Amino acid sequence: MFNYNTLKKILFSFEPETAHHIGEFGLKLLGNCKIAKSYMEKKNYISNPKLTQEIFGVKFENPVGLAAGFDKNATMIKAMKSLGFGFTEIGTMTPMPQDGNPKPRMFRYPEQKSVQNAMGFNNLGAHTVLKNLKKVYPFSIPIGANIGKNKTTPEEFALSDYKTLIKKFEAFSDYLIINISSPNTPNLRDLQNEKFITELFVMAKELTNKPILLKIAPDMEANVAIDLCKSAINAGADGIIATNTTIDYSLVPNCQNFGGLSGACLTEKSGSLFKEIARELFGKTVLISVGGIYNGKEAYERIKNGASLVQAYSGLVFEGPSMVRKINEEILELLAKDGFENIQQAIGANLK
């Protein structure tokens, strides 16, 4: 019988970025085929009152979402429910189209179930992505829009890029994410400072009433990360997403010395920083955990540590299209085992 292990062998015979394009082609076909889409949704999508939450005034039927970076141009949204995701995030989009960094810029490490990318915000630009988004929004699951500045935009004009993007995408997304934590745009992480973050969120809240979240990197001391998150929240941020990819190359033997690592190698580092942030900020803002989540046990631990939602991406490469269903099924089992009637009772349980 044809299963994901068979497909994985075929996909892994291709260079990773090529394999991603093949996957995108397949998911676009799936999204436009009603019979196949309906079949996959019934198989993978879990809608259960025990997992349902209302966040930002929006209904999330399960807590597992797709992280940014997979669907950069909003071309695969229609297939996301078929993969089981309770919400999806597109981007990162920049105002102008951008080719990204030179190839090869994506690498897989099967033994570590990890991926390394140095893509550099390659995307078709805000105008084209918005056209794609308008075709599907509003969608049956929430959509987040992840936005970043163009590589050629100097730091002193970065606010202008984010202003342009907020104005474009706020009406066609359920929430927005400020990305200043990718390691693949030169000097972008330099914007992770209290002054810029404060200016950015003050401006953003003047432009829209849509929820706006900050996504942070895992490669800083916990006290620095907490201070940055507090600055964002004080300036109006509606939530924190922790974390982006890491530039700690000690996590994978013989990896490249550029780009960001994600997948299982990031589990401990991301989970540890998230836990520190949640100790300070749980109950004060919405917390979303991402980084090395590919099974229900890890997802549930992040939830008990304060995450209302979790996200996955690299795990899909190794686990395949049944991954999200399995995560949600395991969360339901763990909720029952701990005697919780619903996910809200589990969120932050380790902190209470």
Tab-separated table of C-alpha atoms in Angstrom:
chain	number	residue	atom	x	y	z
A	1	MET	CA	0.000	0.000	0.000
A	2	PHE	CA	1.259	3.486	-0.880
A	3	ASN	CA	2.024	5.394	2.311
A	4	TYR	CA	4.084	8.389	3.407
A	5	ASN	CA	7.247	6.339	3.950
A	6	THR	CA	7.162	5.439	0.263
A	7	LEU	CA	6.506	9.039	-0.725
A	8	LYS	CA	9.211	10.255	1.654
A	9	LYS	CA	11.827	8.091	-0.067
A	10	ILE	CA	10.880	9.675	-3.382
A	11	LEU	CA	10.834	13.233	-2.007
A	12	PHE	CA	14.129	12.742	-0.173
A	13	SER	CA	15.757	11.774	-3.465
A	14	PHE	CA	15.281	15.402	-4.502
A	15	GLU	CA	17.118	18.466	-3.237
A	16	PRO	CA	15.036	19.802	-0.289
A	17	GLU	CA	13.794	22.974	-1.957
A	18	THR	CA	12.757	21.007	-5.050
A	19	ALA	CA	10.932	18.531	-2.814
A	20	HIS	CA	9.128	21.445	-1.190
A	21	HIS	CA	7.956	22.696	-4.592
A	22	ILE	CA	6.708	19.201	-5.435
A	23	GLY	CA	4.823	19.157	-2.141
A	24	GLU	CA	3.367	22.585	-2.871
A	25	PHE	CA	2.176	21.408	-6.285
A	26	GLY	CA	0.510	18.387	-4.699
A	27	LEU	CA	-1.184	20.435	-1.985
A	28	LYS	CA	-2.472	22.969	-4.511
A	29	LEU	CA	-4.002	20.083	-6.466
A	30	LEU	CA	-5.490	18.663	-3.266
A	31	GLY	CA	-6.966	22.017	-2.319
A	32	ASN	CA	-8.772	22.232	-5.637
A	33	CYS	CA	-10.069	18.648	-5.684
A	34	LYS	CA	-13.250	18.538	-3.610
A	35	ILE	CA	-13.440	14.749	-3.313
A	36	ALA	CA	-9.816	14.286	-2.220
A	37	LYS	CA	-9.952	17.325	0.059
A	38	SER	CA	-13.124	16.083	1.759
A	39	TYR	CA	-11.645	12.601	2.214
A	40	MET	CA	-8.427	13.952	3.751
A	41	GLU	CA	-10.315	16.346	6.037
A	42	LYS	CA	-12.454	13.512	7.397
A	43	LYS	CA	-9.303	11.456	7.935
A	44	ASN	CA	-7.033	14.109	9.486
A	45	TYR	CA	-9.032	17.059	10.821
A	46	ILE	CA	-10.084	16.783	14.441
A	47	SER	CA	-12.883	19.008	15.640
A	48	ASN	CA	-13.608	18.247	19.272
A	49	PRO	CA	-15.255	20.472	21.906
A	50	LYS	CA	-12.482	19.465	24.325
A	51	LEU	CA	-9.907	21.086	22.030
A	52	THR	CA	-11.945	24.104	20.924
A	53	GLN	CA	-10.987	27.587	22.095
A	54	GLU	CA	-11.924	31.143	21.286
A	55	ILE	CA	-8.843	33.360	21.053
A	56	PHE	CA	-8.812	36.927	19.731
A	57	GLY	CA	-12.564	36.468	19.256
A	58	VAL	CA	-11.786	33.731	16.703
A	59	LYS	CA	-12.703	30.029	17.000
A	60	PHE	CA	-9.820	27.525	16.953
A	61	GLU	CA	-11.228	23.973	16.731
A	62	ASN	CA	-7.884	22.401	17.550
A	63	PRO	CA	-4.663	23.921	18.890
A	64	VAL	CA	-2.169	22.751	16.244
A	65	GLY	CA	-1.282	25.233	13.512
A	66	LEU	CA	1.098	25.432	10.591
A	67	ALA	CA	4.065	27.700	11.284
A	68	ALA	CA	5.148	30.399	8.856
A	69	GLY	CA	7.680	29.546	6.158
A	70	PHE	CA	5.846	26.639	4.548
A	71	ASP	CA	3.144	28.557	2.674
A	72	LYS	CA	5.050	31.722	1.818
A	73	ASN	CA	2.707	32.917	-0.924
A	74	ALA	CA	-0.723	31.798	0.345
A	75	THR	CA	-1.017	29.121	-2.346
A	76	MET	CA	-1.788	26.105	-0.125
A	77	ILE	CA	-4.391	27.410	2.327
A	78	LYS	CA	-7.232	25.312	0.906
A	79	ALA	CA	-5.323	22.098	1.728
A	80	MET	CA	-4.396	22.939	5.318
A	81	LYS	CA	-7.550	21.561	6.906
A	82	SER	CA	-6.915	18.336	4.963
A	83	LEU	CA	-3.591	18.036	6.800
A	84	GLY	CA	-5.437	18.424	10.101
A	85	PHE	CA	-4.300	21.935	11.041
A	86	GLY	CA	-6.573	23.986	13.294
A	87	PHE	CA	-5.110	27.215	11.917
A	88	THR	CA	-2.470	28.251	9.404
A	89	GLU	CA	0.110	30.987	8.997
A	90	ILE	CA	1.243	32.358	5.652
A	91	GLY	CA	4.472	34.173	4.832
A	92	THR	CA	6.789	35.682	5.656
A	93	MET	CA	5.696	38.332	3.131
A	94	THR	CA	7.693	41.460	2.274
A	95	PRO	CA	6.369	44.604	0.547
A	96	MET	CA	8.301	43.971	-2.675
A	97	PRO	CA	8.949	40.564	-4.305
A	98	GLN	CA	12.169	38.969	-3.119
A	99	ASP	CA	14.230	36.071	-4.514
A	100	GLY	CA	15.862	35.274	-1.204
A	101	ASN	CA	19.388	34.020	-0.677
A	102	PRO	CA	21.559	32.066	-3.142
A	103	LYS	CA	20.903	28.328	-3.555
A	104	PRO	CA	21.378	25.774	-2.113
A	105	ARG	CA	19.669	27.242	0.925
A	106	MET	CA	17.749	24.347	2.448
A	107	PHE	CA	19.228	21.202	3.985
A	108	ARG	CA	17.718	18.191	5.723
A	109	TYR	CA	19.262	16.047	8.458
A	110	PRO	CA	17.135	12.878	8.657
A	111	GLU	CA	19.045	11.342	11.579
A	112	GLN	CA	18.264	14.410	13.709
A	113	LYS	CA	14.798	14.899	12.150
A	114	SER	CA	15.899	18.464	11.513
A	115	VAL	CA	16.021	20.995	8.708
A	116	GLN	CA	18.244	23.991	8.057
A	117	ASN	CA	17.116	26.875	5.908
A	118	ALA	CA	18.658	30.101	4.726
A	119	MET	CA	15.785	31.070	2.452
A	120	GLY	CA	15.841	34.803	3.152
A	121	PHE	CA	12.130	35.711	2.941
A	122	ASN	CA	11.776	34.539	-0.658
A	123	ASN	CA	8.228	35.454	-1.672
A	124	LEU	CA	6.213	36.943	-4.516
A	125	GLY	CA	5.655	40.236	-2.699
A	126	ALA	CA	2.690	41.666	-0.817
A	127	HIS	CA	0.617	42.532	-3.903
A	128	THR	CA	0.637	38.994	-5.351
A	129	VAL	CA	0.285	37.223	-1.996
A	130	LEU	CA	-2.694	39.421	-1.147
A	131	LYS	CA	-4.362	38.472	-4.443
A	132	ASN	CA	-3.958	34.798	-3.524
A	133	LEU	CA	-5.232	35.416	-0.008
A	134	LYS	CA	-8.331	37.282	-1.169
A	135	LYS	CA	-9.433	34.183	-3.083
A	136	VAL	CA	-9.837	32.150	0.122
A	137	TYR	CA	-10.318	34.566	3.026
A	138	PRO	CA	-12.293	34.222	5.237
A	139	PHE	CA	-11.478	30.525	5.502
A	140	SER	CA	-12.877	27.701	7.639
A	141	ILE	CA	-9.790	27.808	9.895
A	142	PRO	CA	-8.057	30.978	11.155
A	143	ILE	CA	-5.281	32.481	9.019
A	144	GLY	CA	-2.319	34.426	10.375
A	145	ALA	CA	-0.220	36.734	8.182
A	146	ASN	CA	3.491	36.780	8.988
A	147	ILE	CA	5.220	39.958	7.783
A	148	GLY	CA	8.828	41.089	7.456
A	149	LYS	CA	10.915	43.837	5.907
A	150	ASN	CA	12.652	43.622	2.532
A	151	LYS	CA	16.330	42.755	2.593
A	152	THR	CA	17.218	46.022	0.826
A	153	THR	CA	15.246	48.206	3.240
A	154	PRO	CA	17.656	49.976	5.625
A	155	GLU	CA	16.951	49.587	9.350
A	156	GLU	CA	15.944	53.243	9.651
A	157	PHE	CA	13.106	52.633	7.162
A	158	ALA	CA	12.007	49.235	8.526
A	159	LEU	CA	8.925	50.723	10.217
A	160	SER	CA	7.687	51.856	6.827
A	161	ASP	CA	7.808	48.287	5.466
A	162	TYR	CA	5.810	46.954	8.411
A	163	LYS	CA	3.308	49.800	8.091
A	164	THR	CA	2.747	48.957	4.410
A	165	LEU	CA	2.235	45.276	5.207
A	166	ILE	CA	-0.131	45.818	8.138
A	167	LYS	CA	-2.336	48.057	6.017
A	168	LYS	CA	-2.399	45.470	3.214
A	169	PHE	CA	-3.053	42.318	5.206
A	170	GLU	CA	-5.069	43.374	8.264
A	171	ALA	CA	-8.430	43.035	6.511
A	172	PHE	CA	-7.610	39.608	5.084
A	173	SER	CA	-6.181	37.740	8.066
A	174	ASP	CA	-7.354	36.804	11.552
A	175	TYR	CA	-4.122	37.942	13.175
A	176	LEU	CA	-0.762	39.417	12.151
A	177	ILE	CA	2.750	38.397	13.204
A	178	ILE	CA	5.749	40.710	13.253
A	179	ASN	CA	8.818	38.754	12.165
A	180	ILE	CA	12.085	40.356	13.251
A	181	SER	CA	13.621	37.079	14.355
A	182	SER	CA	14.589	35.281	11.152
A	183	PRO	CA	18.361	34.727	10.953
A	184	ASN	CA	18.306	34.847	7.147
A	185	THR	CA	17.857	38.564	6.476
A	186	PRO	CA	21.025	40.552	7.290
A	187	ASN	CA	20.694	42.607	10.486
A	188	LEU	CA	17.016	41.723	10.936
A	189	ARG	CA	17.587	40.353	14.443
A	190	ASP	CA	19.176	43.705	15.343
A	191	LEU	CA	15.589	45.007	15.379
A	192	GLN	CA	14.957	42.821	18.437
A	193	ASN	CA	15.507	45.765	20.739
A	194	GLU	CA	13.099	47.511	23.087
A	195	LYS	CA	13.152	50.856	21.274
A	196	PHE	CA	12.236	49.454	17.850
A	197	ILE	CA	9.700	46.984	19.229
A	198	THR	CA	7.947	49.732	21.180
A	199	GLU	CA	7.820	52.047	18.154
A	200	LEU	CA	6.615	49.203	15.955
A	201	PHE	CA	3.723	48.073	18.128
A	202	VAL	CA	2.597	51.601	18.997
A	203	MET	CA	2.409	52.290	15.255
A	204	ALA	CA	0.733	48.947	14.525
A	205	LYS	CA	-2.039	49.461	17.066
A	206	GLU	CA	-2.820	52.833	15.523
A	207	LEU	CA	-3.271	51.149	12.133
A	208	THR	CA	-5.493	48.199	13.017
A	209	ASN	CA	-7.643	46.531	15.636
A	210	LYS	CA	-6.563	43.085	14.434
A	211	PRO	CA	-4.455	41.098	16.917
A	212	ILE	CA	-0.732	41.567	16.321
A	213	LEU	CA	1.858	39.184	17.756
A	214	LEU	CA	5.638	39.242	18.078
A	215	LYS	CA	7.713	36.232	17.008
A	216	ILE	CA	11.048	35.955	18.786
A	217	ALA	CA	14.304	34.058	18.252
A	218	PRO	CA	15.539	31.290	20.575
A	219	ASP	CA	19.123	32.553	20.617
A	220	MET	CA	19.014	35.063	23.452
A	221	GLU	CA	19.175	34.911	27.199
A	222	ALA	CA	15.800	34.331	28.838
A	223	ASN	CA	15.867	37.653	30.730
A	224	VAL	CA	16.526	39.553	27.469
A	225	ALA	CA	13.724	37.695	25.692
A	226	ILE	CA	11.320	38.369	28.559
A	227	ASP	CA	12.167	42.097	28.590
A	228	LEU	CA	11.589	42.322	24.825
A	229	CYS	CA	8.266	40.515	25.126
A	230	LYS	CA	7.210	42.829	27.960
A	231	SER	CA	8.108	45.868	25.829
A	232	ALA	CA	5.964	44.515	23.003
A	233	ILE	CA	3.013	43.791	25.298
A	234	ASN	CA	3.256	47.215	26.962
A	235	ALA	CA	3.194	48.775	23.498
A	236	GLY	CA	0.087	46.830	22.507
A	237	ALA	CA	1.167	43.372	21.291
A	238	ASP	CA	-1.609	40.802	21.615
A	239	GLY	CA	0.630	37.781	21.958
A	240	ILE	CA	4.054	36.170	21.689
A	241	ILE	CA	5.180	33.368	19.381
A	242	ALA	CA	8.284	31.561	20.635
A	243	THR	CA	10.417	30.603	18.822
A	244	ASN	CA	11.873	31.024	15.356
A	245	THR	CA	14.779	28.894	14.055
A	246	THR	CA	18.135	28.755	15.847
A	247	ILE	CA	21.681	29.629	14.799
A	248	ASP	CA	23.109	27.324	17.470
A	249	TYR	CA	24.974	25.059	15.060
A	250	SER	CA	26.246	22.839	17.851
A	251	LEU	CA	22.828	21.141	17.834
A	252	VAL	CA	23.436	19.231	14.582
A	253	PRO	CA	26.815	17.631	13.764
A	254	ASN	CA	28.352	18.808	10.486
A	255	CYS	CA	25.534	21.193	9.612
A	256	GLN	CA	26.020	24.342	7.532
A	257	ASN	CA	27.411	27.464	9.201
A	258	PHE	CA	24.586	29.687	7.964
A	259	GLY	CA	20.797	29.733	8.108
A	260	GLY	CA	18.456	28.581	10.853
A	261	LEU	CA	17.942	25.089	12.260
A	262	SER	CA	14.492	23.717	13.008
A	263	GLY	CA	12.924	20.378	13.812
A	264	ALA	CA	13.734	17.938	16.610
A	265	CYS	CA	17.143	19.517	17.282
A	266	LEU	CA	15.308	22.647	18.440
A	267	THR	CA	12.865	20.926	20.809
A	268	GLU	CA	14.805	21.398	24.044
A	269	LYS	CA	16.122	24.911	23.299
A	270	SER	CA	12.781	26.289	22.135
A	271	GLY	CA	10.797	24.547	24.854
A	272	SER	CA	13.144	25.802	27.561
A	273	LEU	CA	12.956	29.442	26.464
A	274	PHE	CA	9.197	29.215	26.061
A	275	LYS	CA	8.896	27.914	29.611
A	276	GLU	CA	10.923	30.856	30.971
A	277	ILE	CA	8.819	33.368	29.037
A	278	ALA	CA	5.584	31.746	30.151
A	279	ARG	CA	6.623	31.888	33.817
A	280	GLU	CA	6.631	35.668	33.485
A	281	LEU	CA	3.867	36.288	30.957
A	282	PHE	CA	1.286	33.518	31.306
A	283	GLY	CA	-2.109	35.067	31.942
A	284	LYS	CA	-0.932	38.459	30.678
A	285	THR	CA	-0.989	37.696	26.951
A	286	VAL	CA	-1.620	34.894	24.449
A	287	LEU	CA	1.362	32.543	24.136
A	288	ILE	CA	2.025	30.325	21.117
A	289	SER	CA	4.827	27.777	21.163
A	290	VAL	CA	6.701	26.568	18.071
A	291	GLY	CA	10.012	24.796	17.572
A	292	GLY	CA	10.651	21.063	17.546
A	293	ILE	CA	7.029	20.019	18.070
A	294	TYR	CA	6.195	16.842	16.170
A	295	ASN	CA	4.295	14.662	18.621
A	296	GLY	CA	1.438	15.005	21.078
A	297	LYS	CA	3.590	14.580	24.158
A	298	GLU	CA	5.721	17.628	23.322
A	299	ALA	CA	2.716	19.681	22.223
A	300	TYR	CA	0.897	18.852	25.464
A	301	GLU	CA	3.939	19.778	27.551
A	302	ARG	CA	4.063	23.204	25.876
A	303	ILE	CA	0.333	23.606	26.529
A	304	LYS	CA	0.775	22.776	30.217
A	305	ASN	CA	3.666	25.240	30.263
A	306	GLY	CA	1.342	28.022	29.098
A	307	ALA	CA	0.795	27.737	25.343
A	308	SER	CA	-2.752	28.314	24.158
A	309	LEU	CA	-1.702	27.151	20.695
A	310	VAL	CA	1.248	25.288	19.181
A	311	GLN	CA	2.700	25.281	15.683
A	312	ALA	CA	4.610	22.776	13.567
A	313	TYR	CA	6.397	22.776	10.228
A	314	SER	CA	9.633	20.759	9.974
A	315	GLY	CA	7.999	17.742	11.600
A	316	LEU	CA	5.760	17.402	8.547
A	317	VAL	CA	8.816	16.633	6.431
A	318	PHE	CA	9.643	13.574	8.521
A	319	GLU	CA	6.265	12.500	9.925
A	320	GLY	CA	3.999	13.194	6.942
A	321	PRO	CA	0.361	14.267	6.579
A	322	SER	CA	-0.938	12.189	9.510
A	323	MET	CA	1.242	14.056	12.010
A	324	VAL	CA	-1.279	16.704	13.083
A	325	ARG	CA	-4.075	14.176	13.555
A	326	LYS	CA	-1.792	12.059	15.749
A	327	ILE	CA	-0.769	15.120	17.808
A	328	ASN	CA	-4.395	16.075	18.445
A	329	GLU	CA	-5.386	12.490	19.275
A	330	GLU	CA	-2.532	12.237	21.756
A	331	ILE	CA	-3.449	15.584	23.342
A	332	LEU	CA	-6.998	14.277	23.867
A	333	GLU	CA	-5.623	11.101	25.493
A	334	LEU	CA	-3.319	13.106	27.771
A	335	LEU	CA	-6.129	15.483	28.755
A	336	ALA	CA	-8.257	12.488	29.791
A	337	LYS	CA	-5.343	10.889	31.634
A	338	ASP	CA	-4.800	14.079	33.666
A	339	GLY	CA	-8.513	14.425	34.365
A	340	PHE	CA	-9.007	17.619	32.372
A	341	GLU	CA	-12.383	18.123	30.713
A	342	ASN	CA	-11.018	20.506	28.090
A	343	ILE	CA	-7.822	22.116	26.865
A	344	GLN	CA	-8.437	25.374	28.745
A	345	GLN	CA	-7.955	23.519	32.038
A	346	ALA	CA	-4.586	22.201	30.853
A	347	ILE	CA	-3.168	25.487	29.563
A	348	GLY	CA	-0.599	26.660	32.101
A	349	ALA	CA	-1.300	23.742	34.449
A	350	ASN	CA	2.411	23.448	35.242
A	351	LEU	CA	2.443	27.109	36.310
A	352	LYS	CA	-0.527	27.044	38.674
